[in-house]
Each structure stands twice: as structure tokens, then as C-alpha cells.
Short mmCIF file of C-alpha atoms and ligand atoms in Angstrom, two decimals:
data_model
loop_
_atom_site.label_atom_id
_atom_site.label_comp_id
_atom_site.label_asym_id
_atom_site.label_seq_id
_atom_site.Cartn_x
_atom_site.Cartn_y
_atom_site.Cartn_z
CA UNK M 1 67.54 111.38 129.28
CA UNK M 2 70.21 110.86 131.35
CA UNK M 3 73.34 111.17 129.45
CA UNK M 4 74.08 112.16 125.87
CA UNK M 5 73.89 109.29 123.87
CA UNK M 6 74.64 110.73 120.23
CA UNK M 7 77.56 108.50 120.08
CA UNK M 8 76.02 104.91 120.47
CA UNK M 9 72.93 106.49 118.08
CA UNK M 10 75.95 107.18 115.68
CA UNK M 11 77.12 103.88 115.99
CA UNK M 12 74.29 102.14 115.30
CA UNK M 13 73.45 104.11 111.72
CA UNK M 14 70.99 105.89 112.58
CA UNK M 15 69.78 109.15 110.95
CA UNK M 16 70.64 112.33 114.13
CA UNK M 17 68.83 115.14 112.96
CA UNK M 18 65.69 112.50 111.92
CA UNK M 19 66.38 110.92 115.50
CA UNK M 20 66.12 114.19 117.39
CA UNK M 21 63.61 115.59 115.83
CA UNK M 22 61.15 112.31 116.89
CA UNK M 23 62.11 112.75 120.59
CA UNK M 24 61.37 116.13 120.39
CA UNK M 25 58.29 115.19 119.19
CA UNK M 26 57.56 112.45 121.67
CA UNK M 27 58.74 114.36 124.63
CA UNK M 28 56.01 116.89 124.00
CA UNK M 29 52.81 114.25 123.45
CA UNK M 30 54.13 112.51 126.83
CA UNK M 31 54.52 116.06 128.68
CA UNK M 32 50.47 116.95 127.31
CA UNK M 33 49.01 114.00 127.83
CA UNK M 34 50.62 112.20 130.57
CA UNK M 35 52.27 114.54 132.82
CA UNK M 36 49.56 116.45 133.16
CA UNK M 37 46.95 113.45 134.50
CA UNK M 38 45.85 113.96 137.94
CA UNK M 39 45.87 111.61 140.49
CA UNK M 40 48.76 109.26 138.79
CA UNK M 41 49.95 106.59 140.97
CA UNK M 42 53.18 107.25 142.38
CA UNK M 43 54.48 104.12 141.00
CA UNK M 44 54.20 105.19 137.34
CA UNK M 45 57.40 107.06 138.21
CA UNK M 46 59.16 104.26 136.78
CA UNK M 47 57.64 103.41 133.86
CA UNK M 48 57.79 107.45 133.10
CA UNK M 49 61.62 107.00 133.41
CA UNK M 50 61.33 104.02 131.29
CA UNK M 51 59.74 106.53 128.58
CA UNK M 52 62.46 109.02 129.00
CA UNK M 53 64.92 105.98 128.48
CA UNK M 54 63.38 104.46 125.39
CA UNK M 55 65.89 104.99 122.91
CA UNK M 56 68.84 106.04 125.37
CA UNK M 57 69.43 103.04 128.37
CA UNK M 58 67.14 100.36 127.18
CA UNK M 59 69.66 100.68 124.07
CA UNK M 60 72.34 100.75 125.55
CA UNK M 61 71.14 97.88 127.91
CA UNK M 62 71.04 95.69 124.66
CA UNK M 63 74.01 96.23 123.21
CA UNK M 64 75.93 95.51 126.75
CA UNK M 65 73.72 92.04 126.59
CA UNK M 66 74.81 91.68 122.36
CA UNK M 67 78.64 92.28 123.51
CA UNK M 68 78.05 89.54 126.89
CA UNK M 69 77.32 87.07 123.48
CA UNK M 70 72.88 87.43 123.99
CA UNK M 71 71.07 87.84 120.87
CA UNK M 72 68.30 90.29 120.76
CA UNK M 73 65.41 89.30 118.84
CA UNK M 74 62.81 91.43 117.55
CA UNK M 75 58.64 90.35 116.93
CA UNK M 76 55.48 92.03 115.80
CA UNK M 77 53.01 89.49 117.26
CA UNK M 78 52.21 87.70 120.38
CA UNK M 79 52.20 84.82 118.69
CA UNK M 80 55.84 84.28 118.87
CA UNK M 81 56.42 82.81 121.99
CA UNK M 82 58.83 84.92 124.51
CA UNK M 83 59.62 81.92 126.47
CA UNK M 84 61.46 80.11 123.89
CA UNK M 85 63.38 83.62 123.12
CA UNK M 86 64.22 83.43 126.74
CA UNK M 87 65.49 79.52 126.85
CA UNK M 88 68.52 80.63 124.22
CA UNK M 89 69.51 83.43 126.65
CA UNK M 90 67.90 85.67 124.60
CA UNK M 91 66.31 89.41 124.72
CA UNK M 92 62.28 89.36 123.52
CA UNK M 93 61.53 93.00 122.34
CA UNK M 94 58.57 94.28 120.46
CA UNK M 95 59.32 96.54 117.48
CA UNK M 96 55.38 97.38 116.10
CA UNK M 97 55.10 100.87 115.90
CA UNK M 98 52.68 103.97 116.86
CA UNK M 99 53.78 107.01 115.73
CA UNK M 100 53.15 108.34 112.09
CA UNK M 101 57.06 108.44 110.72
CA UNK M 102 58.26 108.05 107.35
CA UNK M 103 54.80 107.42 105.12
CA UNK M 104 56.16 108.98 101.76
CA UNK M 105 59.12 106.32 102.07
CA UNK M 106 57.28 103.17 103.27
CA UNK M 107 55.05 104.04 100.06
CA UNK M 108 58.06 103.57 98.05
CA UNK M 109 58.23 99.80 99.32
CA UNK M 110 54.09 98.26 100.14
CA UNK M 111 50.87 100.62 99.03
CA UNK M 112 49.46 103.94 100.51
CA UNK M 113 46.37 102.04 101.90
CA UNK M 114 48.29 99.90 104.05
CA UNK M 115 47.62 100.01 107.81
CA UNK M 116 49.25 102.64 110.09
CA UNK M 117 50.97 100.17 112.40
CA UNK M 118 52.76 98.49 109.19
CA UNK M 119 53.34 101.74 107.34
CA UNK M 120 55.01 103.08 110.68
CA UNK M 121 57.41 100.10 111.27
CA UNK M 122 58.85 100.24 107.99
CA UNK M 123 58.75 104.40 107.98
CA UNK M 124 60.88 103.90 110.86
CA UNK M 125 63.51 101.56 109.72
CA UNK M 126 63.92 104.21 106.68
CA UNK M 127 63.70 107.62 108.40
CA UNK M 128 67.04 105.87 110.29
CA UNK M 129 65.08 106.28 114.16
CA UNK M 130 64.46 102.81 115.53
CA UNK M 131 67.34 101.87 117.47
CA UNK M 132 65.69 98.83 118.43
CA UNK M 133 65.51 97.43 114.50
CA UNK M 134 69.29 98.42 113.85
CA UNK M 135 69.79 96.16 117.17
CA UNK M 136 67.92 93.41 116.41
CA UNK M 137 69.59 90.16 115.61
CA UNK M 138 66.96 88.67 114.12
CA UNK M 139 63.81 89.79 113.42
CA UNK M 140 60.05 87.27 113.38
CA UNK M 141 57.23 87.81 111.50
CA UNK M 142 54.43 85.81 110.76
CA UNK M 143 51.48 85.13 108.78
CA UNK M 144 48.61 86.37 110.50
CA UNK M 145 47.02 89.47 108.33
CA UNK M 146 48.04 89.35 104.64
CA UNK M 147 49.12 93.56 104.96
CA UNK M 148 52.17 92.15 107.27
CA UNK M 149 52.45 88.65 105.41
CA UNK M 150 53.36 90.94 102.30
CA UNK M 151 55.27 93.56 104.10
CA UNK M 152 57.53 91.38 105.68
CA UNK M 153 58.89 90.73 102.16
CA UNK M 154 59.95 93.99 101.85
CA UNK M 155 61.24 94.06 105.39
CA UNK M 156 63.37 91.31 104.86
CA UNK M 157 64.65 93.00 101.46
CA UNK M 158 65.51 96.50 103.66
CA UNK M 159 66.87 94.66 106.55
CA UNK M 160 68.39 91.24 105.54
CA UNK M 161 67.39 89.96 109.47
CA UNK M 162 63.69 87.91 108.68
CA UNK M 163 62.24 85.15 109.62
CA UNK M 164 58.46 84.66 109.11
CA UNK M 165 56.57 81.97 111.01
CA UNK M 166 53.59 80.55 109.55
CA UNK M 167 50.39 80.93 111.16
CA UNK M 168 47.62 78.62 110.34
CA UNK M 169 44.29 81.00 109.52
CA UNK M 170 41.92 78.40 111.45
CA UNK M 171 42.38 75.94 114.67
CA UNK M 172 41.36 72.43 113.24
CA UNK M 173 43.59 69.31 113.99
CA UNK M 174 45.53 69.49 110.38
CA UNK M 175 46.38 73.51 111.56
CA UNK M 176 47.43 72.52 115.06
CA UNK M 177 50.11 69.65 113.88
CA UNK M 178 51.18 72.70 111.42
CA UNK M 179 51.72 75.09 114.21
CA UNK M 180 53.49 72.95 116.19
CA UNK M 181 56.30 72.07 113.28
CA UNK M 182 56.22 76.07 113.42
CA UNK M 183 57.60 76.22 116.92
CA UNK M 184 59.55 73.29 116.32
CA UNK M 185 61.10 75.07 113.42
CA UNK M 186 61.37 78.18 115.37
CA UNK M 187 63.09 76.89 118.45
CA UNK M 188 65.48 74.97 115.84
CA UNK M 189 65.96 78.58 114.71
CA UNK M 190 66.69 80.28 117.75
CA UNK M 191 69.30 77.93 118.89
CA UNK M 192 71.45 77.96 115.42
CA UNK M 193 71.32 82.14 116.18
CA UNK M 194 72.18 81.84 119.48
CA UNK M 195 74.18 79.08 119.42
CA UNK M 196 72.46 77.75 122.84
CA UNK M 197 70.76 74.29 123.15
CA UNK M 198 67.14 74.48 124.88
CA UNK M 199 67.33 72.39 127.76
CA UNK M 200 64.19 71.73 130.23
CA UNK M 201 65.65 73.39 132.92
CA UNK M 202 65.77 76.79 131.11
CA UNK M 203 62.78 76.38 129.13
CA UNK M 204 61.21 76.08 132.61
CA UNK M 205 62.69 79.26 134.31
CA UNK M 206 61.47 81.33 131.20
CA UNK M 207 57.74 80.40 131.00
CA UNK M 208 58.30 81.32 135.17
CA UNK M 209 59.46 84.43 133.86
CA UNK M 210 56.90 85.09 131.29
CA UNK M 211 53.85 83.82 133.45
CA UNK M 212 54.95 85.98 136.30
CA UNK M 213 54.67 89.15 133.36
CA UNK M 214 51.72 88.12 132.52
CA UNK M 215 50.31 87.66 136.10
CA UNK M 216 51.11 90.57 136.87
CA UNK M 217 49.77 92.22 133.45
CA UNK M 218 46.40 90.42 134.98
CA UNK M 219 46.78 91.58 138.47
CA UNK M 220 46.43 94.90 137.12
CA UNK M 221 43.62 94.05 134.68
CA UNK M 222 41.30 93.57 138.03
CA UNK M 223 42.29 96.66 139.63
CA UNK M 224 41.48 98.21 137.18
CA UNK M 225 37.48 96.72 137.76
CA UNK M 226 36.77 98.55 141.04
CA UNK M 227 34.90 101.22 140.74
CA UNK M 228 36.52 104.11 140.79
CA UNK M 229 39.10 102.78 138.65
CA UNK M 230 42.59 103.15 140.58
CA UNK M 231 44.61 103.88 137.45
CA UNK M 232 43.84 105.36 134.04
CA UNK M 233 43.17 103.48 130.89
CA UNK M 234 46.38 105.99 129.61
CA UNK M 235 48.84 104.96 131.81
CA UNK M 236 47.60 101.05 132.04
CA UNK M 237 48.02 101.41 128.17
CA UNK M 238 51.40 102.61 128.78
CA UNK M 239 52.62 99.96 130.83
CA UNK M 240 51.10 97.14 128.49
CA UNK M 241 52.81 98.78 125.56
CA UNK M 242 56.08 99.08 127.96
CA UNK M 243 55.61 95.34 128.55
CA UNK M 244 57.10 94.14 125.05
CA UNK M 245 60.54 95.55 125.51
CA UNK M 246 61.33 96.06 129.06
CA UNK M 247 63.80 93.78 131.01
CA UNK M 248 60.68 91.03 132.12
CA UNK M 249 61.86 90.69 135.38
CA UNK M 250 62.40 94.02 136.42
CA UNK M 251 58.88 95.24 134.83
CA UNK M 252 57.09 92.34 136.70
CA UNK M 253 58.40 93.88 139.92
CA UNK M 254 57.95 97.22 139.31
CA UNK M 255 54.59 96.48 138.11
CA UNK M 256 53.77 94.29 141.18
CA UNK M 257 54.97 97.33 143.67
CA UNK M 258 52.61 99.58 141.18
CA UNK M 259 49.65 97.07 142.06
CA UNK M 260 50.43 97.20 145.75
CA UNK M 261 49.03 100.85 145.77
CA UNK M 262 46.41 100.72 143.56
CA UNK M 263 45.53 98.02 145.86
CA UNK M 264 45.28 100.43 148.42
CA UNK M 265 43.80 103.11 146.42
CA UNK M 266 40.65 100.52 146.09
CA UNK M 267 40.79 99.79 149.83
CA UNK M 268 40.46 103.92 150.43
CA UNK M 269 38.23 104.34 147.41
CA UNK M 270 40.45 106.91 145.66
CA UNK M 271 40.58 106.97 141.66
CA UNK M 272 41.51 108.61 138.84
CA UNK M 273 38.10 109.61 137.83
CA UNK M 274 35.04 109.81 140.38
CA UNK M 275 32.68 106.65 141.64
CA UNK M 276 30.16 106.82 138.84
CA UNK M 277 32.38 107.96 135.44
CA UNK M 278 31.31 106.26 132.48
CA UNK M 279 33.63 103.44 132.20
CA UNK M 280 35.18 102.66 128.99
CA UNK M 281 36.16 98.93 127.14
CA UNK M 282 38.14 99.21 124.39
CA UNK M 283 38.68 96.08 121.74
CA UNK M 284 40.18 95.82 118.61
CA UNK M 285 43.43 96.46 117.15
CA UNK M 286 46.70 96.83 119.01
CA UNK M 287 47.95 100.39 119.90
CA UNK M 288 51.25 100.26 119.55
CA UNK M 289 53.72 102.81 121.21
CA UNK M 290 52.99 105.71 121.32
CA UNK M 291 49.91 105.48 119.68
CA UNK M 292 47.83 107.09 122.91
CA UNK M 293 44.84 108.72 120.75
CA UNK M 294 42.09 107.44 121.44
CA UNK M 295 42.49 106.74 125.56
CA UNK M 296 43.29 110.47 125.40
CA UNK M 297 39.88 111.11 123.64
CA UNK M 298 38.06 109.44 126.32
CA UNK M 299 39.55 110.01 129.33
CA UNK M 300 39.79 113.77 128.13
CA UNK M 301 36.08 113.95 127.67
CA UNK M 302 35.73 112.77 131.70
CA UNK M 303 35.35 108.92 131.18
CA UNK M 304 38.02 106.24 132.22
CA UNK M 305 39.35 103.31 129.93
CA UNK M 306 38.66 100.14 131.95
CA UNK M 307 40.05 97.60 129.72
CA UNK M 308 42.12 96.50 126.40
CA UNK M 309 40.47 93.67 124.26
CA UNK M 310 43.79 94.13 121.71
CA UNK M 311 47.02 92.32 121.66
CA UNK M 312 48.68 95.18 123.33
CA UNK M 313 46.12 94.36 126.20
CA UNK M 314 44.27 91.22 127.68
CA UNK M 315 44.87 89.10 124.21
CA UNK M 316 48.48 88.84 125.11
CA UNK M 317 48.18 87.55 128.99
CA UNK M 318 45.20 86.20 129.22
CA UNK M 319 46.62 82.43 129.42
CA UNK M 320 49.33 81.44 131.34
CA UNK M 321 51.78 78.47 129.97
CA UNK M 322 51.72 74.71 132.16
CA UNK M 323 55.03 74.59 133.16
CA UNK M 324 54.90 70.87 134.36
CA UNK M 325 56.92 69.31 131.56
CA UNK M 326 59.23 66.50 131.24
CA UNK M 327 60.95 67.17 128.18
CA UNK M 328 61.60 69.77 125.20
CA UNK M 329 59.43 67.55 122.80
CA UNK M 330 56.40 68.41 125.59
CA UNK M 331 56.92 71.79 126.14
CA UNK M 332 56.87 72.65 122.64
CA UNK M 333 53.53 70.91 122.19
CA UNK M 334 52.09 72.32 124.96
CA UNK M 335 53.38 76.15 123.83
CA UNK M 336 51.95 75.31 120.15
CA UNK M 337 48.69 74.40 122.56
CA UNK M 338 48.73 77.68 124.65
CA UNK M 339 49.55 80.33 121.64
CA UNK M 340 47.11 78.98 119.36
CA UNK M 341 44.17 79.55 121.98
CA UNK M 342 45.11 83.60 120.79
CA UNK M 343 41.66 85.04 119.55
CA UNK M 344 43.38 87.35 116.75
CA UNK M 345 40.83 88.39 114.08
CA UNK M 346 43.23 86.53 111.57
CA UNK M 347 41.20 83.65 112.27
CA UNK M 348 38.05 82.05 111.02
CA UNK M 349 35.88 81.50 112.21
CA UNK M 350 36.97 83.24 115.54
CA UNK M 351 33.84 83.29 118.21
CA UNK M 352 35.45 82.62 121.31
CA UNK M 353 36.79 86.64 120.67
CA UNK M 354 32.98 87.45 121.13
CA UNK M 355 32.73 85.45 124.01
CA UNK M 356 35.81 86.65 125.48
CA UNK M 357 34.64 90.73 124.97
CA UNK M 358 31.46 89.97 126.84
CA UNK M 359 33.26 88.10 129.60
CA UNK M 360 35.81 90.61 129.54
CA UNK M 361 33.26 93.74 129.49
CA UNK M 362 31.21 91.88 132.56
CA UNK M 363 34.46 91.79 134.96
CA UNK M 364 35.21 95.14 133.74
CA UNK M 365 31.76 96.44 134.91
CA UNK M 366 31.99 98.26 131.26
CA UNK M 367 29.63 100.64 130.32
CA UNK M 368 30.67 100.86 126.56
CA UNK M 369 32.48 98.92 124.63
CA UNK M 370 34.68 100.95 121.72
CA UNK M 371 35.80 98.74 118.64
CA UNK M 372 38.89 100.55 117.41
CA UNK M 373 40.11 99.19 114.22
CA UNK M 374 42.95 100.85 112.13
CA UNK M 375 41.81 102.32 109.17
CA UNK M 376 42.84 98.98 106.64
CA UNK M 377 42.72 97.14 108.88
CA UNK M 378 40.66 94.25 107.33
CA UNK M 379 40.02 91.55 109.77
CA UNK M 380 39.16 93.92 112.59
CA UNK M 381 36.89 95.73 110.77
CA UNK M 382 34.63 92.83 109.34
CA UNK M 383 35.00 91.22 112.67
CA UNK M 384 33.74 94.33 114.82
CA UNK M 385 30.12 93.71 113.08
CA UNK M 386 29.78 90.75 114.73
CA UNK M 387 31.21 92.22 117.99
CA UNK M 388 28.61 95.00 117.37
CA UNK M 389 26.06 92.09 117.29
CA UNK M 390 26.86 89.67 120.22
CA UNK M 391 27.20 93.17 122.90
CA UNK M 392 23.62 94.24 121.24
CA UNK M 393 22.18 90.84 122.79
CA UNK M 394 23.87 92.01 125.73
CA UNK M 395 22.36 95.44 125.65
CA UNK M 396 25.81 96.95 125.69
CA UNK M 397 26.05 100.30 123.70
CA UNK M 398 28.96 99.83 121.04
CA UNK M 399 30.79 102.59 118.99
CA UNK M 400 32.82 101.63 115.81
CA UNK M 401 36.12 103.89 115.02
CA UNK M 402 37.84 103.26 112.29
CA UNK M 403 40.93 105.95 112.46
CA UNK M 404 45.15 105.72 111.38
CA UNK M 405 48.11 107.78 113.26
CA UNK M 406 47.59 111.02 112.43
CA UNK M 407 45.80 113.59 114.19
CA UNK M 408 43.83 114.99 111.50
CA UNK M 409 40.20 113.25 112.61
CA UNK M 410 40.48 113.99 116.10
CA UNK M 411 38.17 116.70 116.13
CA UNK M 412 35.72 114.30 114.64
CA UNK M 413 36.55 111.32 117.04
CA UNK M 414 36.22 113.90 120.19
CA UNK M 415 32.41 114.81 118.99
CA UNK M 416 31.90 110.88 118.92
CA UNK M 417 33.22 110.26 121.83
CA UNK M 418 31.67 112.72 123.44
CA UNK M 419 28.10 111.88 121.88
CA UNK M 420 28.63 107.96 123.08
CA UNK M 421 29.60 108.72 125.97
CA UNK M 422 26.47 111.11 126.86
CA UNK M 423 24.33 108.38 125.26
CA UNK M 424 25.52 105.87 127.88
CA UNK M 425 24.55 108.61 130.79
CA UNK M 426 21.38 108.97 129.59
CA UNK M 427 20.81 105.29 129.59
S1 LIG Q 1 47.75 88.35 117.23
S2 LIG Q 1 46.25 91.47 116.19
S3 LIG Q 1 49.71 91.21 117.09
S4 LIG Q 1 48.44 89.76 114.07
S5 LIG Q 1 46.54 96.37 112.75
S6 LIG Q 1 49.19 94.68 111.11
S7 LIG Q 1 46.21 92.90 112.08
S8 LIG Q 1 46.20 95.25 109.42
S9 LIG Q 1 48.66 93.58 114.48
FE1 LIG Q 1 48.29 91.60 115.32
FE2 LIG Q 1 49.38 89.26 116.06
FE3 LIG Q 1 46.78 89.40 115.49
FE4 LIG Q 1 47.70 90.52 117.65
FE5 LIG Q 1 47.42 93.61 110.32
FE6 LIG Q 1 45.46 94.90 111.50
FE7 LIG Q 1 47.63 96.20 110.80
FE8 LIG Q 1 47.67 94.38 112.75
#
């Protein structure tokens, strides 16, 4: 880090020794398994600085924008729209979690066979770490699994900053007019925190600002299709998960710069991994920061990660937002339009995710597809049977992993790995 920033941790509540001791720890995993890739793109030294900055000048980056009168708003779902975040002046930042922290307290508050990502967002908030929580000035959830749906209860009991949006569970016309009094509501929302009107004018400059993200987010989703694959799926990973609370206009450049090389790299035919290494899909549920198991798994075993089917991958950019709108009532209608074309498992029934895996897999030139579901995680694990099925027609080989946070299993999900990936050389 670059300065000592015990003071503004202070000020914000949070728990020192707890705090130091998780940098420690996260220091270390980055150091073993991304400092010591080979071949990184030189461009990743930015989002490696943005790692070493996490907790220190993002921070302190948000509280200058909370004293210049911004509020900073914090989401566990892609289905809260960024743009409208943007159109009150606002700061869009992601607060799911990756790291196995605080499980004996979270118990205290939602059950022990909760999922990892749920159990770790509230064991932060507890163990005192998350800066970005204690900044938050007002945090969204939403109704998508009924593990969150329930936890945000007790989120909203710990924190006193909720708001939950509903999300319908299917996509007929009855759910659509109820999603779009959701962003209604929610825009209503935003501007009474903010104290900002919406007007056109800004609403348009932040679906620029969140389309350009996103185009870039795709722009390095092809790259990453030539074969050899100019990047690893480890550090693509790390810039999707950087993607949900990095300044958006600064990460689209730095990202686009980042693209420039690997564009070259393709041109000169140099990769990560040589022509020829079993390439890798992976779909399922997100993988929050720093949850970097499984990529590390894989690529350590000599394969490359091609591809994210998960939130914290192509679900979240995959569609662009129109931005040829004449007035607030139309652009809220056509977000409600855009975010409810998300293929989250949380729906039913939900087949355009199959088609979107093989599409995905095909441009991808996949070899495998891995469904990685967190252990508890209900609607990702029923759905990844009939994943399993449609890539079978296909004659793509599938693995299933069901696995949490901790490390204990990763013997297990190396032999696997390791089997599935030998499988798919001998095919
Ligand atoms: S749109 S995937 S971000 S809901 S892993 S908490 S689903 S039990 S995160 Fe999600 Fe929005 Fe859907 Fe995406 Fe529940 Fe599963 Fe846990 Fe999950």
C-alpha cells in the first residue's frame, strides 16, 4: 500500500488487528497465485495496484466523493442497474464477498448451511473488515435466491442501510410491468438519497459510461477466444471481479490499453499457455473477490480458463443498454427491458442460459465446460443438470463442482480437475 492508512480504517469503525490480519492474508494468496503467473500482460500492472489499493485508496477515493456531497451505494446483484446509480451522481460498488471471514458469527444471524458468498458478506460486516460496507450509503438487495432474500433481513437489522428490490422469479407480461414499478421505485429511491433529480441528459452519459465498461468487459471476452489464449482465465477473473468497484471510467481505459496488447499478443501468437492447452469454460455461480480457487486449479494443472458463464463474467455485460431515449419515463422502461433479459438461475423456467453456454462455449472454442456451483447453492445446482444435458447433445464433456471458500477440498478438486482435463486430451 502506499501510505499508512490506520487512521481513516479507525475512522470508519473498523476492527485493526481483524483488518490486518485479512491483508496479511490476502497479500500472500495474490503473491502465490498471481505474481508468480508467467507470461502476464504488462498491462495487469494496474489492476495489480488496484489489488494492493483495495481497502487503502479506493477508500479513501470514496470518502473524498461522500465529503464532495456523492453517495456511495453498495449492491450484490447485477440486477441493479449502475446507470441509474450513476444519473444521481452516484458511486456503484459491489460488496459480495470471496474470502471465508467471520462463519462462527454470521451463524449467529442466518444458518450454517447457507452459501459461502452470503455467509462471507455478513462475516465481514461483523469481523469489522469491509471498509466498503461501513462506507456505503445505502445498500440494495434483491429478491433473486431465497438464501439472500432472507439474509438481507438480517443485514438490514446489523446495518440499518437496506433496501431490497423485488425481482420477479419468471419473465411473463404481469412480471415485466412488476419490474418496471421496481426501477421506478428504485430511481424514486436514489434521488430522495441523493437528493439529485434524474434528468435525460445524465441518464444518457451514464448508460455511455456503463456500455463503454461493458464493451470493453466484451472486448476482452474475444481475446480471450484465440488460440493461445492471450491472457489467463486468473487474471481475466480478476479484472471482472475488479469491474464492480473500480472508478468505471478509469477501468474502461485501463482495460482498453490492456486489450491493445493482448491484441498484439494474438497478432504474434504469444499466450499464456501453449497453442493446443485444453481450454477451459467455466459457468455457474459468481466468484466473488478473492475467491480465485478454482481458476487456480485449472490453470495450475496446465489448462487455461477461456470464459465466465457467472455474473462476475459474461452474465453481467453481455447486453448493452439503447441509449436513444426521449424521456426518463422511456429509459426506465427500456432498463426494466435490458436487466430482465439476465439469465440468473433464479428464474424459471430459464433456457435461454442453456442456449447462451453453448453459444458462449462455441465462440470460446471450449473444450470443457466446468459447472461450479457453491455448495447451497440451490438454483445453480438443480440448474447445472440441465446444463449437463443440453452440452451432452453437443458432445461437450461437462464436470459438476459443487465446493464453498475454504480450502479444505482442494486436494480433491485438483484430482478432478486433473482427471477431466486428461479425459478431454484423450478425446
Ligand atoms: S443475477 S447469480 S448476482 S442473484 S451463490 S447468493 S444465487 S445461493 S449470487 Fe447472483 Fe444476481 Fe443471480 Fe447473478 Fe444465492 Fe447462489 Fe449464494 Fe448467489
Amino acid at each position: 500500500m502506499s501510505k499508512d492508512y490506520k487512521d481513516m480504517w479507525k475512522g470508519l469503525g473498523l476492527n485493526i488487528d481483524a483488518h490486518d490480519g485479512l491483508l496479511s492474508v490476502l497479500t500472500n494468496a495474490y503473491t502465490n497465485i498471481y505474481l508468480s503467473q508467467k507470461e502476464r500482460p504488462k498491462g495487469m500492472s494496474y489492476f495489480d495496484f488496484v489489488i494492493s489499493e483495495v481497502h487503502g485508496l479506493r477508500i479513501e477515493e470514496l470518502l473524498n466523493a461522500k465529503a464532495k456531497g456523492k453517495k456511495i451505494i453498495g449492491t450484490f446483484c447485477i440486477f441493479v442497474p449502475e446507470e441509474l446509480i450513476l444519473a444521481v451522481d452516484g458511486v456503484c460498488i459491489g460488496l459480495c464477498s470471496g474470502a471465508d471471514v467471520g462463519s462462527d458469527s454470521a451463524e449467529t444471524h442466518i444458518p450454517r448451511n447457507t452459501c459461502a458468498l452470503i455467509k462471507s458478506f455478513i462475516g465481514f460486516k461483523l469481523s469489522g473488515i469491509c471498509p466498503y460496507v461501513e462506507t456505503a450509503d445505502l445498500i440494495v438487495g434483491e429478491t433473486t435466491c431465497d438464501g439472500k432474500k432472507k439474509a438481507y433481513e438480517a443485514f438490514d437489522k446489523i446495518t440499518g442501510k437496506v433496501y431490497v428490490m423485488e425481482v420477479p422469479n419468471k419473465k411473463s407480461e404481469s412480471d415485466m410491468r412488476l419490474w418496471k414499478q421496481e426501477i421506478r421505485q428504485f430511481a424514486e429511491k436514489l434521488q430522495a438519497v441523493a437528493s439529485k433529480q434524474i434528468t435525460p441528459e445524465k441518464l444518457r452519459e451514464a448508460v455511455r459510461v456503463v456500455n463503454e465498461k461493458r464493451a470493453a468487459l466484451q472486448r476482452l471476452s474475444r481475446l480471450r477466444g484465440s488460440d493461445p489464449a492471450p491472457i489467463s482465465g486468473l487474471d481475466a477473473l480478476l479484472i471482472n471481479q475488479i469491474s464492480f468497484f473500480d472508478d468505471p471510467v478509469r477501468f474502461t481505459a485501463k482495460l482498453n490499453e490492456l486489450c491493445d496488447e493482448l491484441d498484439q499478443r494474438v497478432k504474434d501468437g504469444r499466450g499464456v499457455a501453449p497453442a493446443g492447452a485444453p481450454r477451459i469454460m467455466i459457468a455457474g455461480s459468481p466468484m466473488a473477490i478473492p475467491n480465485w480457487k478454482l481458476h487456480a486449479v485449472i490453470e495450475a494443472a496446465g489448462a487455461v480458463v477461456v470464459g465466465e458463464e457467472s455474473c462476475v463474467g459474461e452474465r453481467n455485460y453481455r447486453t448493452l443498454l439503447d441509449d436513444k431515449f426521449d424521456s426518463i419515463d422511456q429509459a426506465l422502461e427500456m432498463i426494466a427491458e435490458r436487466y430482465l433479459t439476465i439469465d440468473c438461475a433464479c428464474f424459471t423456467p430459464n433456457d435461454e442460459r442453456l442456449d447462451n453456454i453453448i453459444s458462449m462455449a462455441g465462440k470460446l472454442r471450449a473444450d470443457g465446460v466446468i459447472h461450479y456451483s457453491l455448495l447451497f447453492c440451490t438454483i445453480y445446482m438443480m440448474e447445472s443438470y440441465k446444463v449437463q444435458n443440453s452440452l451432452k447433445e453437443k458432445e461437450i464433456p461437462f464436470l459438476r463442482i459443487e465446493t464453498d471458500y475454504s480450502s479444505e477440498d482442494m486436494g480433491q478438486l485438483k484430482t478432478r480437475v486433473e482427471a477431466f482435463l486428461e479425459m478431454i486430451k484423450g478425446a
